[in-house]
Short mmCIF file of C-alpha atoms in Angstrom, two decimals:
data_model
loop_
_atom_site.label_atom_id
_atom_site.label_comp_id
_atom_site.label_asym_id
_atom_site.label_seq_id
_atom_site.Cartn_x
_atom_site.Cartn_y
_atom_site.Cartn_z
CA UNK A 96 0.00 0.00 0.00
CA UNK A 97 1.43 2.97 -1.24
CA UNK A 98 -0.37 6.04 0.86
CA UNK A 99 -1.94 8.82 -0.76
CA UNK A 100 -1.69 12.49 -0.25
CA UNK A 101 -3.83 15.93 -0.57
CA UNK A 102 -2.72 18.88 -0.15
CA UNK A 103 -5.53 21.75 1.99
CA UNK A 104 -4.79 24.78 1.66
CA UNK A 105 -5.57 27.90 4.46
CA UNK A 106 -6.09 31.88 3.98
CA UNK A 107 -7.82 34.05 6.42
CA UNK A 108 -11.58 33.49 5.76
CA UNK A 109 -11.21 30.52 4.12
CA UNK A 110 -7.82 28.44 3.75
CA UNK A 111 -4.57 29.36 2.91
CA UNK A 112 -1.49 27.22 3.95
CA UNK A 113 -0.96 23.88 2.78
CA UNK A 114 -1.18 20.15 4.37
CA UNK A 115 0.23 17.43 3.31
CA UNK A 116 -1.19 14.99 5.12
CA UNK A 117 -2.40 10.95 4.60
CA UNK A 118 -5.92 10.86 3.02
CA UNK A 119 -6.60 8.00 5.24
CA UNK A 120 -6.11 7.23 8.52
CA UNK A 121 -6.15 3.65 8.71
CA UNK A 122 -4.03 3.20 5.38
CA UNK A 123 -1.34 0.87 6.04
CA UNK A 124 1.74 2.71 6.80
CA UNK A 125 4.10 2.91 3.96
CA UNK A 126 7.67 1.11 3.32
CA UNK A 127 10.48 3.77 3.81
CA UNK A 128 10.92 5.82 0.57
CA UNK A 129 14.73 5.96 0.00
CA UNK A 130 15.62 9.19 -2.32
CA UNK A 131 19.26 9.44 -3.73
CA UNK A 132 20.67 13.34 -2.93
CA UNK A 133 22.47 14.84 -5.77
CA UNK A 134 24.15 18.49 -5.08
CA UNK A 135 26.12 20.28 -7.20
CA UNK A 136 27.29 22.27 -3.56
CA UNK A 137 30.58 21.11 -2.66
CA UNK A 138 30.60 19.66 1.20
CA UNK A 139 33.28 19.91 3.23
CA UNK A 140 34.77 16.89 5.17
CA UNK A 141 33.02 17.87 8.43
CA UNK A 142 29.83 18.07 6.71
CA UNK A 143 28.08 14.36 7.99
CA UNK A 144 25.61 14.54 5.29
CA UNK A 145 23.32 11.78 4.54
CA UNK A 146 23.85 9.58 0.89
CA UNK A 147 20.44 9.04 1.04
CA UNK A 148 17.21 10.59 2.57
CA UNK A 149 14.70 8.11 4.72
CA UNK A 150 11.35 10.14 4.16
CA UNK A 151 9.13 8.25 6.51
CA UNK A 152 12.10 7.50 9.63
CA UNK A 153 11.89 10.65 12.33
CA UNK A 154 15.11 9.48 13.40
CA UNK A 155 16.69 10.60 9.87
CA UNK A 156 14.71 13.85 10.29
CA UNK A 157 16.17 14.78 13.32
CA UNK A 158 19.57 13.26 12.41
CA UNK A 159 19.13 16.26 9.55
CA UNK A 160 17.73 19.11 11.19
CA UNK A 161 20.21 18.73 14.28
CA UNK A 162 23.72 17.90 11.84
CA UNK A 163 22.51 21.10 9.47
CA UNK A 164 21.46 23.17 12.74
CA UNK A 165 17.92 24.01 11.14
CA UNK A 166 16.17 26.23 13.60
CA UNK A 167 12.20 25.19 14.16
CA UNK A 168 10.42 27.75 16.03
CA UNK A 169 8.15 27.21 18.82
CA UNK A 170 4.58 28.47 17.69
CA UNK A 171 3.69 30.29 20.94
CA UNK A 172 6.46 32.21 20.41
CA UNK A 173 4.81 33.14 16.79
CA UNK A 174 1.38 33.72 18.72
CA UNK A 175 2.73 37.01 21.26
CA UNK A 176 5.28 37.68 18.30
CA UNK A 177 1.75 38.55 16.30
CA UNK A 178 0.01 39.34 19.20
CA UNK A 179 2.68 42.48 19.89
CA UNK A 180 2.59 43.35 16.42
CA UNK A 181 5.78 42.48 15.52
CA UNK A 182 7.71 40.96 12.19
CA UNK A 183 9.15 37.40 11.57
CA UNK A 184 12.72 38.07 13.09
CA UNK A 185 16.25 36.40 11.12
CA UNK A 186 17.43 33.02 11.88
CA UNK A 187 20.44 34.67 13.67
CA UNK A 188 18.40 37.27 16.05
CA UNK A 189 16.74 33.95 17.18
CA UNK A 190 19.74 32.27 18.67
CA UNK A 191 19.65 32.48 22.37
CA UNK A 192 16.57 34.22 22.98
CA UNK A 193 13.66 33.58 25.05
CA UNK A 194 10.29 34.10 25.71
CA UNK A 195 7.86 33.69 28.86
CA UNK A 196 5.62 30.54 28.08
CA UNK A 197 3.43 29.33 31.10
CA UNK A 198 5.61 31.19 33.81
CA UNK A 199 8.33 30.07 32.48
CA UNK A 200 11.46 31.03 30.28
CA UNK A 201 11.62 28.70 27.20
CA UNK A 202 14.05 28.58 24.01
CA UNK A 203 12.65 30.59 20.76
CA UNK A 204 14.23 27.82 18.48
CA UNK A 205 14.04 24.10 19.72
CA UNK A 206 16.76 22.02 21.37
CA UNK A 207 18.49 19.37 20.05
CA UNK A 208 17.89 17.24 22.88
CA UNK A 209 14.01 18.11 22.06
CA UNK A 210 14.38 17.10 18.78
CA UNK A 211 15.96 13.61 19.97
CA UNK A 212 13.46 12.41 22.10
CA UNK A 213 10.61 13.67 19.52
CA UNK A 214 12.11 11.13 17.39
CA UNK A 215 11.84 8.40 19.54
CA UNK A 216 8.51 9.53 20.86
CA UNK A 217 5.44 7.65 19.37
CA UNK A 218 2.82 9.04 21.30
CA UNK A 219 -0.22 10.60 18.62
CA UNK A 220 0.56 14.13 20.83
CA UNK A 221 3.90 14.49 20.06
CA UNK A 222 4.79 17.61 18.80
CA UNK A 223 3.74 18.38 15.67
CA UNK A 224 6.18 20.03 12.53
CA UNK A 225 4.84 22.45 10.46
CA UNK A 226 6.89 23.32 7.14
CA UNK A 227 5.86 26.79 5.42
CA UNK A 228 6.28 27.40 1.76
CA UNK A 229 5.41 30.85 0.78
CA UNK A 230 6.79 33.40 -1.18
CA UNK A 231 9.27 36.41 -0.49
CA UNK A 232 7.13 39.80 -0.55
CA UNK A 233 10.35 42.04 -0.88
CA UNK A 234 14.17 41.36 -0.81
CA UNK A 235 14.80 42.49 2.33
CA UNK A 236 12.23 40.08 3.99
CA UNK A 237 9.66 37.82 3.29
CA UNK A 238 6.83 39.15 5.10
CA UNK A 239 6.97 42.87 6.20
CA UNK A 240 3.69 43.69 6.55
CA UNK A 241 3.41 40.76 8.76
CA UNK A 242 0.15 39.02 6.53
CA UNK A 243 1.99 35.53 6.81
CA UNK A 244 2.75 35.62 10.21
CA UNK A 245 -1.19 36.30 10.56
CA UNK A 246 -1.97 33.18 8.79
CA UNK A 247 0.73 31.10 9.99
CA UNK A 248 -0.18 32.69 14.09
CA UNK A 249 -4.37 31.71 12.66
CA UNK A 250 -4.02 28.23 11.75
CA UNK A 251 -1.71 27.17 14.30
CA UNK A 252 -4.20 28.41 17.09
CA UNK A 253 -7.23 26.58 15.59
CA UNK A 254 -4.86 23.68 14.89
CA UNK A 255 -4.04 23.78 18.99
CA UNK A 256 -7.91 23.88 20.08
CA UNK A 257 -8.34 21.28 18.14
CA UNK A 258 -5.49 18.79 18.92
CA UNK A 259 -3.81 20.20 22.18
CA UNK A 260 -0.33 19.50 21.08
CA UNK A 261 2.89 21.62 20.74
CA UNK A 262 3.75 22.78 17.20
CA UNK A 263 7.31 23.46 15.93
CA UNK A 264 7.00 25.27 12.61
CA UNK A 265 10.27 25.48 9.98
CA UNK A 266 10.05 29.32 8.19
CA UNK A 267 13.14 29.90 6.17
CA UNK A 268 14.08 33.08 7.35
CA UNK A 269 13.33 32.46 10.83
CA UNK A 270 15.06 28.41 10.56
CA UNK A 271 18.13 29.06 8.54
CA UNK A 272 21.16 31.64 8.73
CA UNK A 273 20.55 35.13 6.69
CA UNK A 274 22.84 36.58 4.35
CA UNK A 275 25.25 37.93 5.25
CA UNK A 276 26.66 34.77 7.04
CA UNK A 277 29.80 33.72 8.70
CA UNK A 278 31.50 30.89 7.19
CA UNK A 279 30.14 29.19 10.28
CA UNK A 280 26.66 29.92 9.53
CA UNK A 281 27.38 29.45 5.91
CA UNK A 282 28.56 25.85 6.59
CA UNK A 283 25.38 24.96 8.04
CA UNK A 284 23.14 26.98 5.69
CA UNK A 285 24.94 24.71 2.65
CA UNK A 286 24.15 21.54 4.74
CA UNK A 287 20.97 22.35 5.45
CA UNK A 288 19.92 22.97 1.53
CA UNK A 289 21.66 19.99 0.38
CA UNK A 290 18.46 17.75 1.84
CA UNK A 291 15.82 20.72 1.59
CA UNK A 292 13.08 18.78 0.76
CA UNK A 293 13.41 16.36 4.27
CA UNK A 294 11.10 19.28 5.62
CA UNK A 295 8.46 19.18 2.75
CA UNK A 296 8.57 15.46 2.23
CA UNK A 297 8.70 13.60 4.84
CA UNK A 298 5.97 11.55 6.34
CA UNK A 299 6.60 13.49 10.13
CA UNK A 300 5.99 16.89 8.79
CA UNK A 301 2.70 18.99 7.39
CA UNK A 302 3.45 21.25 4.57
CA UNK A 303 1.72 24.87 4.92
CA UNK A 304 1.74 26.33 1.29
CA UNK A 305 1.07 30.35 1.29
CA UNK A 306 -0.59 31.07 -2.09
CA UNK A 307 -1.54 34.78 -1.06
CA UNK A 308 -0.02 38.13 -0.98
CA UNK A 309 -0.72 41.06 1.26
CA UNK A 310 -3.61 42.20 0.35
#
């Protein structure tokens, strides 16, 4: 059984990010899709990049995200980010900072030792990865007016009342280093484009396609 896949999409009064999600619940789970990566982007000898890409394994997933240091971001952090008004920040004004979730100080970005025991978590609850394609509304960044952060900050929320589990959600310029980058940053920027299409793919993530503009 090879399991099928629709795409929904989610926009403010209707719907206007994408899922890609199974059709079926009780479809028998797939047999690991195995997809040869070809780069024409040289890697380095400390780059541990893998030959080949297990789409349905979470283990490979967060084997990628951790080795390519792809930065998901915690959607309550999105929700007061939207709630204050402001603007989808760089991946490198991320590192370090935090927030005030539940009384607590938490990590913008999630930790590696997060992403290690979601991978070896089967509970239906775990938390949930939400991969954005959209498109870039000016050079300088994606969203200024802040109309994607809307969406992204709208479906999230109804997504939480309705399943009461934590979301991580992968944005580009939020998850990966901003030009200009140091040749640290640019290292991991490079791995982390050499197996892009883990974060659209694979069977542990959602895809959230944006197919407005600001109006």
């Amino acid at each position: 059984g090879v399991k099928s896949y629709c795409w929904h999409e989610i926009c403010r009064g209707s719907s206007s990010l994408s899922r890609v999600a199974p059709a079926f619940d009780n479809d028998p789970e797939p047999e690991p899709v195995k997809v040869s990566v070809l780069s024409s982007v040289k890697a380095s000898k400390s780059e541990h990049l893998l030959e080949t890409s297990d789409l349905v394994d979470p283990r490979q997933l967060a084997k990628y995200l951790i080795e390519a240091d792809v930065g998901l971001v915690r959607a309550q952090y999105l929700w007061q980010l939207h709630q204050e008004g402001g603007s989808l920040p760089r991946r490198q004004e991320l590192d370090g900072i935090r927030f005030s979730l539940g009384g607590r100080e938490e990590d913008c970005l999630v930790r590696s030792e997060e992403l290690r025991h979601w991978a070896e978590d089967d509970r239906p609850q775990r938390p949930r990865i939400f991969a954005i394609s959209h498109c870039w509304e000016s050079r300088e960044h994606p969203d200024p007016c802040g109309y994607q952060l809307g969406l992204i900050h709208d479906y999230t929320r109804k997504h939480d009342h309705a399943f009461e589990c934590e979301m991580w959600v992968f944005y580009d310029y939020s998850s990966l280093c901003q030009y200009q980058r140091n040749q640290q940053q640019e290292e991991s920027f490079r791995r982390a484009m050499q197996q892009m299409h883990l974060l659209y793919a694979h069977n542990s993530t959602t895809t959230l396609r944006i197919e407005t503009l600001t109006p």
